[in-house]
CSV table of C-alpha atoms and ligand atoms in Angstrom, one decimal:
chain,number,residue,atom,x,y,z
A,70,MET,CA,165.1,248.0,93.8
A,71,PHE,CA,165.7,250.9,96.2
A,72,SER,CA,164.7,250.7,99.9
A,73,LYS,CA,164.7,253.7,102.3
A,74,SER,CA,167.9,252.5,103.9
A,75,LEU,CA,169.6,252.0,100.6
A,76,ILE,CA,168.8,255.5,99.5
A,77,GLU,CA,170.2,256.8,102.8
A,78,LYS,CA,173.4,254.8,102.2
A,79,PHE,CA,173.6,256.3,98.7
A,80,GLN,CA,173.5,259.8,100.2
A,81,THR,CA,176.8,259.1,101.9
A,82,ILE,CA,178.7,257.8,98.8
A,83,GLU,CA,180.5,259.9,96.2
A,84,THR,CA,178.6,260.0,92.9
A,85,PRO,CA,178.4,259.0,90.1
A,86,PHE,CA,178.7,255.2,90.8
A,87,TYR,CA,177.3,252.0,89.4
A,88,TYR,CA,175.2,250.1,91.8
A,89,TYR,CA,174.6,246.3,91.4
A,90,ASP,CA,171.8,244.5,93.2
A,91,LEU,CA,173.4,241.0,93.4
A,92,ASP,CA,170.1,239.5,94.6
A,93,ILE,CA,168.5,240.4,91.3
A,94,LEU,CA,171.5,238.9,89.5
A,95,LYS,CA,171.3,235.7,91.5
A,96,ARG,CA,167.5,235.4,90.9
A,97,THR,CA,168.0,236.0,87.2
A,98,ILE,CA,170.8,233.3,87.1
A,99,ALA,CA,168.6,230.8,89.0
A,100,ALA,CA,165.7,231.3,86.5
A,101,LEU,CA,168.1,231.0,83.5
A,102,LYS,CA,169.7,227.9,84.9
A,103,ALA,CA,166.4,226.2,85.6
A,104,GLU,CA,165.0,226.9,82.1
A,105,SER,CA,168.2,226.1,80.2
A,106,GLU,CA,168.7,222.8,82.1
A,107,LYS,CA,165.2,221.6,81.1
A,108,HIS,CA,166.5,221.4,77.5
A,109,ASN,CA,170.2,220.6,78.3
A,110,PHE,CA,171.2,223.9,76.7
A,111,HIS,CA,174.7,225.2,77.4
A,112,ILE,CA,175.1,228.8,78.4
A,113,HIS,CA,178.2,231.0,77.8
A,114,TYR,CA,178.0,234.4,79.5
A,115,ALA,CA,178.9,237.2,77.0
A,116,LEU,CA,181.6,239.0,79.0
A,117,LYS,CA,181.3,242.1,76.8
A,118,ALA,CA,178.1,243.0,78.7
A,119,ASN,CA,179.8,243.4,82.0
A,120,THR,CA,183.3,242.3,83.2
A,121,ASN,CA,182.9,243.3,86.8
A,122,GLN,CA,184.7,240.8,89.0
A,123,GLN,CA,182.0,240.1,91.5
A,124,ILE,CA,179.5,239.6,88.7
A,125,LEU,CA,181.9,237.3,86.8
A,126,LYS,CA,182.4,235.2,90.0
A,127,ILE,CA,178.7,234.7,90.6
A,128,ILE,CA,178.1,233.8,87.0
A,129,CYS,CA,181.1,231.4,86.9
A,130,ASP,CA,179.9,229.8,90.2
A,131,ALA,CA,176.6,229.1,88.6
A,132,GLY,CA,178.5,226.8,86.1
A,133,PHE,CA,178.1,228.8,82.9
A,134,GLY,CA,180.8,229.1,80.3
A,135,ALA,CA,182.2,232.3,78.8
A,136,ASP,CA,181.8,234.0,75.5
A,137,CYS,CA,184.8,236.3,74.8
A,138,VAL,CA,185.5,238.8,72.0
A,139,SER,CA,189.1,239.8,72.9
A,140,GLY,CA,192.3,238.3,74.3
A,141,ASN,CA,191.8,240.4,77.4
A,142,GLU,CA,188.3,239.0,77.8
A,143,VAL,CA,189.7,235.5,77.5
A,144,LYS,CA,192.3,236.4,80.2
A,145,ALA,CA,189.5,237.8,82.4
A,146,ALA,CA,187.5,234.6,82.0
A,147,LEU,CA,190.5,232.5,82.9
A,148,LYS,CA,191.4,234.7,85.9
A,149,ASN,CA,187.9,234.4,87.2
A,150,ASN,CA,188.0,230.6,87.1
A,151,PHE,CA,185.9,229.9,84.0
A,152,ASN,CA,187.0,226.6,82.7
A,153,PRO,CA,189.1,226.9,79.5
A,154,SER,CA,186.9,224.1,78.1
A,155,SER,CA,183.9,226.4,78.4
A,156,ILE,CA,185.4,229.5,76.7
A,157,VAL,CA,184.5,230.5,73.2
A,158,PHE,CA,186.3,233.3,71.4
A,159,ALA,CA,184.5,235.3,68.7
A,160,GLY,CA,185.1,238.5,66.8
A,161,VAL,CA,185.9,239.5,63.2
A,162,GLY,CA,189.4,240.7,64.0
A,163,LYS,CA,191.4,238.5,66.3
A,164,THR,CA,195.1,239.4,66.4
A,165,ASP,CA,197.9,236.8,66.2
A,166,LYS,CA,198.8,237.4,69.8
A,167,GLU,CA,195.2,236.8,70.9
A,168,ILE,CA,195.0,233.6,68.9
A,169,ILE,CA,198.3,232.3,70.2
A,170,GLU,CA,197.3,233.0,73.8
A,171,SER,CA,194.0,231.4,73.4
A,172,LEU,CA,195.5,228.3,71.7
A,173,THR,CA,198.0,228.1,74.6
A,174,ALA,CA,195.2,228.3,77.1
A,175,ASP,CA,193.4,225.5,75.2
A,176,ILE,CA,190.0,227.2,75.0
A,177,PHE,CA,187.0,225.3,73.8
A,178,CYS,CA,186.5,226.9,70.4
A,179,PHE,CA,187.2,229.8,68.1
A,180,ASN,CA,184.2,231.2,66.3
A,181,CYS,CA,185.7,232.0,62.9
A,182,GLU,CA,184.3,234.8,60.8
A,183,SER,CA,186.4,234.6,57.5
A,184,MET,CA,188.4,232.3,55.3
A,185,GLU,CA,191.6,234.3,56.0
A,186,GLU,CA,191.1,233.9,59.8
A,187,ILE,CA,190.8,230.1,59.4
A,188,LYS,CA,194.1,230.0,57.4
A,189,VAL,CA,195.9,232.1,60.0
A,190,ILE,CA,194.6,230.0,63.0
A,191,ASN,CA,195.7,226.9,61.1
A,192,GLU,CA,199.2,228.3,60.7
A,193,LEU,CA,199.5,229.5,64.3
A,194,ALA,CA,198.1,226.2,65.7
A,195,ALA,CA,200.6,224.3,63.5
A,196,SER,CA,203.5,226.4,64.8
A,197,LEU,CA,202.4,225.4,68.4
A,198,HIS,CA,201.8,221.8,67.5
A,199,LYS,CA,198.2,222.1,68.4
A,200,LYS,CA,194.9,221.5,66.8
A,201,ALA,CA,192.4,224.4,66.9
A,202,ARG,CA,188.7,223.6,67.4
A,203,ILE,CA,186.7,226.0,65.4
A,204,ALA,CA,183.0,226.8,64.7
A,205,LEU,CA,182.1,228.7,61.5
A,206,ARG,CA,180.1,231.8,62.2
A,207,ILE,CA,177.6,231.8,59.4
A,208,ASN,CA,175.7,235.0,58.6
A,209,PRO,CA,172.1,233.7,58.5
A,210,ASN,CA,170.7,236.8,56.8
A,211,VAL,CA,167.9,237.1,59.3
A,212,ASN,CA,166.6,240.5,60.3
A,213,ALA,CA,166.5,240.9,64.1
A,214,ASN,CA,164.4,244.1,63.9
A,215,THR,CA,166.5,245.8,66.5
A,216,HIS,CA,168.6,249.0,66.4
A,217,HIS,CA,170.7,249.0,63.2
A,218,TYR,CA,173.9,249.4,65.2
A,219,ILE,CA,173.2,246.1,67.1
A,220,THR,CA,171.9,244.1,64.1
A,221,THR,CA,174.5,241.6,63.1
A,222,GLY,CA,172.9,238.8,61.1
A,223,LEU,CA,172.3,240.5,57.7
A,224,GLU,CA,174.5,240.0,54.7
A,225,GLU,CA,175.3,243.7,54.7
A,226,ASN,CA,176.8,243.4,58.2
A,227,LYS,CA,180.5,242.7,58.6
A,228,PHE,CA,179.9,239.6,60.7
A,229,GLY,CA,180.2,235.9,59.7
A,230,ILE,CA,180.7,233.9,56.6
A,231,ASN,CA,178.0,234.1,53.9
A,232,PHE,CA,176.2,230.9,52.9
A,233,TRP,CA,177.4,231.3,49.3
A,234,GLU,CA,181.0,231.1,50.5
A,235,LEU,CA,180.7,227.8,52.3
A,236,GLU,CA,182.0,225.6,49.5
A,237,ALA,CA,185.2,227.5,49.3
A,238,VAL,CA,185.5,227.6,53.1
A,239,MET,CA,185.2,223.9,53.4
A,240,GLU,CA,188.0,223.5,50.8
A,241,VAL,CA,190.2,225.7,53.1
A,242,ILE,CA,189.3,223.6,56.1
A,243,LYS,CA,190.1,220.3,54.2
A,244,ASN,CA,193.6,221.7,53.5
A,245,SER,CA,194.1,222.9,57.1
A,246,PRO,CA,195.5,219.9,59.1
A,247,SER,CA,195.7,222.0,62.4
A,248,ILE,CA,192.0,222.9,62.3
A,249,GLN,CA,189.1,220.8,63.6
A,250,LEU,CA,185.6,221.9,62.6
A,251,ILE,CA,183.3,221.2,65.5
A,252,GLY,CA,180.4,223.6,65.2
A,253,LEU,CA,178.4,226.3,63.6
A,254,HIS,CA,177.8,229.7,65.2
A,255,PHE,CA,175.1,232.3,64.6
A,256,HIS,CA,174.2,235.6,66.2
A,257,ILE,CA,171.6,237.9,64.7
A,258,GLY,CA,171.7,240.9,67.1
A,259,SER,CA,170.9,242.2,70.5
A,260,GLN,CA,168.0,243.6,72.5
A,261,ILE,CA,165.5,241.3,70.6
A,262,CYS,CA,162.2,241.3,72.4
A,263,ASP,CA,159.9,239.8,69.8
A,264,LEU,CA,160.8,236.1,69.6
A,265,GLU,CA,159.9,235.7,65.9
A,266,PRO,CA,163.4,236.5,64.6
A,267,PHE,CA,164.7,233.6,66.8
A,268,ARG,CA,162.1,231.3,65.1
A,269,LEU,CA,163.3,232.5,61.7
A,270,LEU,CA,166.9,231.8,62.8
A,271,CYS,CA,166.0,228.2,63.8
A,272,THR,CA,164.5,227.7,60.3
A,273,ARG,CA,167.5,229.1,58.7
A,274,ILE,CA,169.9,226.9,60.8
A,275,ASN,CA,167.8,223.8,59.8
A,276,GLU,CA,168.4,224.7,56.1
A,277,ILE,CA,172.1,225.3,56.7
A,278,GLN,CA,172.5,222.0,58.6
A,279,GLN,CA,171.1,220.2,55.5
A,280,TRP,CA,173.9,221.6,53.4
A,281,PHE,CA,176.4,220.0,55.8
A,282,SER,CA,174.7,216.7,56.3
A,283,SER,CA,174.3,216.3,52.5
A,284,ARG,CA,178.1,216.4,52.4
A,285,ASN,CA,178.5,214.0,55.3
A,286,ILE,CA,180.0,216.7,57.5
A,287,THR,CA,179.3,216.2,61.1
A,288,ILE,CA,178.5,219.2,63.3
A,289,ILE,CA,178.6,218.5,67.0
A,290,HIS,CA,177.9,222.0,68.4
A,291,LEU,CA,175.3,224.5,67.4
A,292,ASN,CA,175.9,227.9,68.9
A,293,VAL,CA,172.9,230.2,68.4
A,294,GLY,CA,174.4,233.3,70.0
A,295,GLY,CA,172.7,235.7,72.3
A,296,GLY,CA,170.4,238.6,71.9
A,297,LEU,CA,167.4,238.1,74.2
A,298,GLY,CA,166.1,241.6,75.1
A,299,VAL,CA,165.1,243.1,78.5
A,300,ASP,CA,162.3,245.5,79.6
A,301,TYR,CA,163.9,248.9,79.8
A,302,HIS,CA,160.5,250.5,80.6
A,303,GLU,CA,159.4,248.3,83.5
A,304,PRO,CA,162.6,247.2,85.2
A,305,ASP,CA,160.8,246.4,88.5
A,306,LYS,CA,157.8,244.6,87.1
A,307,ASN,CA,159.8,242.6,84.6
A,308,ALA,CA,163.2,242.2,86.4
A,309,ILE,CA,163.7,238.7,85.1
A,310,PRO,CA,163.5,238.0,81.3
A,311,ASP,CA,161.2,235.3,80.0
A,312,PHE,CA,163.8,232.7,79.5
A,313,LYS,CA,161.2,230.0,79.4
A,314,SER,CA,159.5,231.3,76.2
A,315,TYR,CA,162.9,232.1,74.6
A,316,PHE,CA,164.3,228.5,75.1
A,317,ASN,CA,161.0,227.0,74.0
A,318,VAL,CA,161.4,228.6,70.6
A,319,PHE,CA,164.7,226.8,70.1
A,320,HIS,CA,163.3,223.6,71.6
A,321,LYS,CA,160.3,223.7,69.3
A,322,PHE,CA,161.8,224.9,66.0
A,323,LEU,CA,165.5,223.9,66.0
A,324,GLU,CA,166.2,220.5,64.5
A,325,ILE,CA,168.7,219.1,67.0
A,326,LYS,CA,170.4,216.0,65.8
A,327,LYS,CA,171.5,213.1,68.0
A,328,GLN,CA,174.7,213.9,69.9
A,329,GLN,CA,174.4,217.5,69.0
A,330,GLN,CA,174.8,220.2,71.8
A,331,VAL,CA,173.2,223.6,71.7
A,332,HIS,CA,175.0,226.6,73.0
A,333,PHE,CA,173.8,230.2,73.8
A,334,GLU,CA,175.8,233.3,74.4
A,335,LEU,CA,173.7,235.6,76.6
A,336,GLY,CA,174.9,238.9,77.9
A,337,ARG,CA,172.3,241.6,78.4
A,338,SER,CA,169.5,239.3,79.6
A,339,ILE,CA,171.7,238.1,82.5
A,340,VAL,CA,173.1,241.4,83.8
A,341,ALA,CA,171.1,244.4,82.6
A,342,GLN,CA,168.4,244.6,85.3
A,343,CYS,CA,170.8,244.2,88.3
A,344,GLY,CA,172.6,247.5,87.5
A,345,ALA,CA,171.7,251.2,88.0
A,346,LEU,CA,173.9,254.3,87.5
A,347,ILE,CA,173.5,256.5,90.5
A,348,SER,CA,174.1,260.2,90.0
A,349,LYS,CA,173.6,263.5,91.8
A,350,VAL,CA,172.0,266.7,90.4
A,351,LEU,CA,174.7,269.4,90.1
A,352,PHE,CA,172.5,272.2,88.8
A,353,VAL,CA,169.0,272.9,87.6
A,354,LYS,CA,169.0,275.5,84.9
A,355,LYS,CA,166.2,277.4,83.1
A,356,GLY,CA,165.7,276.6,79.5
A,357,LYS,CA,163.5,278.0,76.7
A,358,LYS,CA,161.0,275.1,76.4
A,359,THR,CA,162.1,272.9,79.3
A,360,ASP,CA,164.4,273.3,82.2
A,361,PHE,CA,167.7,271.3,82.3
A,362,ILE,CA,168.7,268.9,85.1
A,363,ILE,CA,172.5,268.6,84.9
A,364,LEU,CA,173.7,265.4,86.5
A,365,ASP,CA,177.2,264.5,87.6
A,366,ALA,CA,177.1,261.4,85.3
A,367,GLY,CA,177.1,261.8,81.5
A,368,MET,CA,177.7,260.0,78.3
A,369,THR,CA,181.2,259.1,79.6
A,370,GLU,CA,179.5,256.8,82.3
A,371,LEU,CA,176.6,255.7,80.1
A,372,ILE,CA,177.0,256.1,76.4
A,373,ARG,CA,173.9,254.1,75.2
A,374,PRO,CA,171.4,257.0,75.0
A,375,ALA,CA,174.0,259.1,72.9
A,376,LEU,CA,175.0,256.2,70.7
A,377,TYR,CA,171.7,254.3,70.1
A,378,GLN,CA,169.1,256.8,71.4
A,379,SER,CA,168.3,254.2,73.9
A,380,TYR,CA,165.8,254.6,76.7
A,381,HIS,CA,166.7,254.1,80.3
A,382,LYS,CA,164.1,254.7,83.0
A,383,ILE,CA,165.2,257.8,85.1
A,384,GLU,CA,164.1,258.1,88.7
A,385,ASN,CA,164.5,260.9,91.2
A,386,LEU,CA,165.3,258.8,94.2
A,387,THR,CA,165.3,261.7,96.7
A,388,ALA,CA,161.8,262.9,95.7
A,389,ALA,CA,160.5,259.3,95.7
A,390,PHE,CA,162.0,258.8,99.2
A,391,ARG,CA,160.6,262.1,100.5
A,392,SER,CA,157.1,261.5,99.1
A,393,GLN,CA,157.1,258.1,100.9
A,394,GLN,CA,158.1,259.8,104.2
A,395,ASP,CA,155.5,262.6,103.8
A,396,TYR,CA,152.9,259.9,103.0
A,397,SER,CA,153.8,257.9,106.1
A,398,LYS,CA,153.5,261.1,108.2
A,399,GLN,CA,150.2,262.0,106.7
A,400,MET,CA,148.9,258.5,107.3
A,401,GLU,CA,149.7,258.9,111.0
A,402,HIS,CA,147.5,262.0,111.3
A,403,SER,CA,144.6,261.4,109.0
A,404,GLU,CA,141.8,259.2,108.1
A,405,HIS,CA,143.7,258.1,104.9
A,406,GLN,CA,143.8,254.3,104.3
A,407,VAL,CA,146.8,252.2,103.3
A,408,GLY,CA,146.6,251.9,99.5
A,409,ASP,CA,145.5,255.5,98.9
A,410,PRO,CA,147.4,257.1,96.1
A,411,VAL,CA,150.7,258.6,97.2
A,412,LEU,CA,150.6,262.3,97.9
A,413,ASN,CA,150.5,264.5,94.8
A,414,ILE,CA,154.0,265.6,93.9
A,415,ALA,CA,154.5,268.6,91.7
A,416,GLU,CA,155.9,267.5,88.4
A,417,THR,CA,157.9,269.5,85.8
A,418,LYS,CA,159.2,268.7,82.3
A,419,TYR,CA,163.0,268.5,82.2
A,420,ASP,CA,165.8,267.6,79.8
A,421,VAL,CA,168.1,265.4,81.8
A,422,VAL,CA,171.7,265.9,80.7
A,423,GLY,CA,175.3,265.2,81.7
A,424,PRO,CA,178.3,267.5,82.1
A,425,ILE,CA,180.2,266.6,79.0
A,426,CYS,CA,180.9,269.1,76.3
A,427,GLU,CA,178.7,267.5,73.6
A,428,SER,CA,175.0,268.1,72.8
A,429,SER,CA,174.6,264.4,72.5
A,430,ASP,CA,175.3,264.1,76.2
A,431,CYS,CA,171.6,263.9,76.9
A,432,PHE,CA,169.8,261.1,78.7
A,433,ALA,CA,166.2,262.2,78.1
A,434,LYS,CA,164.3,265.1,76.6
A,435,ALA,CA,161.1,266.8,78.0
A,436,LEU,CA,160.7,264.1,80.7
A,437,LEU,CA,158.1,264.7,83.4
A,438,LEU,CA,159.7,264.4,86.8
A,439,PRO,CA,159.1,265.5,90.4
A,440,THR,CA,160.3,269.0,90.9
A,441,THR,CA,164.0,268.6,91.2
A,442,VAL,CA,166.7,270.7,93.0
A,443,ARG,CA,170.5,270.6,93.3
A,444,GLY,CA,171.7,267.6,95.4
A,445,HIS,CA,168.8,265.2,94.5
A,446,LEU,CA,169.9,261.6,93.8
A,447,PHE,CA,169.0,260.1,90.5
A,448,ALA,CA,169.0,256.5,89.2
A,449,LEU,CA,169.4,255.5,85.6
A,450,ARG,CA,167.9,252.0,85.5
A,451,THR,CA,168.7,248.8,83.6
A,452,THR,CA,172.4,249.7,83.1
A,453,GLY,CA,174.0,246.5,84.2
A,454,ALA,CA,174.7,245.5,80.6
A,455,TYR,CA,176.8,247.7,78.3
A,456,GLY,CA,176.9,250.4,80.9
A,457,GLN,CA,180.1,250.5,82.9
A,458,VAL,CA,182.0,248.4,80.3
A,459,MET,CA,181.4,251.1,77.7
A,460,SER,CA,182.4,254.0,79.8
A,461,LEU,CA,185.0,256.5,78.5
A,462,GLU,CA,187.7,258.7,80.0
A,463,TYR,CA,186.8,261.5,77.6
A,464,ASN,CA,187.3,265.0,79.2
A,465,LEU,CA,189.7,263.2,81.6
A,466,ARG,CA,186.7,261.9,83.6
A,467,GLU,CA,187.3,259.6,86.5
A,468,LYS,CA,186.0,256.0,86.3
A,469,ALA,CA,182.8,255.6,88.2
A,470,LYS,CA,183.1,253.5,91.3
A,471,THR,CA,181.1,250.3,92.0
A,472,VAL,CA,178.7,249.7,94.9
A,473,TYR,CA,177.0,246.4,95.7
A,474,SER,CA,174.0,245.5,97.7
B,710,LLP,N1,177.3,236.8,70.9
B,710,LLP,C1,177.8,237.6,70.0
B,710,LLP,C2,178.6,237.1,68.8
B,710,LLP,C3,177.6,239.0,70.1
B,710,LLP,O1,178.1,239.8,69.2
B,710,LLP,C4,176.9,239.5,71.2
B,710,LLP,C5,176.7,240.9,71.4
B,710,LLP,C6,176.4,238.5,72.2
B,710,LLP,C7,176.6,237.2,71.9
B,710,LLP,C8,175.6,238.9,73.4
B,710,LLP,O2,174.4,239.5,73.0
B,710,LLP,P1,173.3,239.9,74.2
B,710,LLP,O3,172.8,238.6,74.7
B,710,LLP,O4,174.0,240.8,75.2
B,710,LLP,O5,172.3,240.7,73.4
B,710,LLP,N2,176.6,247.8,73.1
B,710,LLP,C9,175.3,247.4,72.6
B,710,LLP,C10,175.1,245.9,72.5
B,710,LLP,C11,176.2,245.3,71.6
B,710,LLP,C12,176.0,243.8,71.5
B,710,LLP,C13,177.2,243.2,70.7
B,710,LLP,N3,177.1,241.8,70.6
B,710,LLP,C14,174.2,248.0,73.5
B,710,LLP,O6,174.5,248.7,74.4
B,710,LLP,O7,173.0,247.8,73.2
């Protein structure tokens, strides 16, 4: 991801900043498009993962729709040229204002999560003389085997309507003249790398579909959500997720009826690998067991490690760059062959932390890294999804800037 000239460019830019490699993004989108088109699957980009304008533009130009979870995300999608007829609006707590604005914009569909929400959308649509298209978000009770904070498809989670409520929900819809039921929606969680939970989801959707067809209720759209995981450990080797295997699961196990359209809401798998948080070492401080590398980026720029104990690959770019230079020099004056191992670099164990006044402001513990000094540049990899969008102004921190390749 980082060439010599790019690292030299980084040295001239104020840190911390988010760097986006738009070439990786475009290659990811091309792979996603090719694989989804094979099955005629519809992709809606989950804006919550990253709402950066350049990224939105590239995704919109690729012809994908948008998956939004707030009125402002709907507005961002519209502003960045996503077609209203490709916008879905999900979320357990939509405000009246958000519903009215989305009805006025004539978005494709509201993913509804409770009986009360359906009643409110019906009333608001009636007051605007509109008919609201809705999909029922059904809680499939499938375990995604991911971090419990990003598991959404279990009955104990706040999301969706439970199967045992369906009879009552259909009664409400029958009595809601300003509602048109067009689809079913599911989402079991995020950062799912083992495809088995998706197979279980398909099986569950097939059962749920039977409930509807036995009552002669036609469902045109099946929205199976997002959740495909990325490789946080090997971002260079596996820069592009295995969309082929992922879509094959749905192709193979989901019973798709004639005229039915299948929709996906992918976020992380599209944008995670194109982003890196670039930060400079402020100080290196002696500790009892390990020394501390104190970066100028912290949990305010990247909260995932503090919130989910998540792993992001951490690289000392300056040391990697120097070792490359030393190696090239050594090659000039010695009998070493190309392909010899790179010069041995001294390594030390460090805790890599940020400057925020919280002990949770820690990116990694006892990590073996090249010997580091003040001023070295660091990269926190795979931060294109749920990185910049989740940043905070806590401690009155300035918002990190954005740099593109
Ligand atoms: N659809 C729904 C209804 C969702 O709730 C989500 C993510 C997605 C689609 C997109 O899922 P993806 O393809 O990105 O996995 N902040 C957490 C992730 C929260 C995900 C919330 N919902 C993190 O940093 O891991």
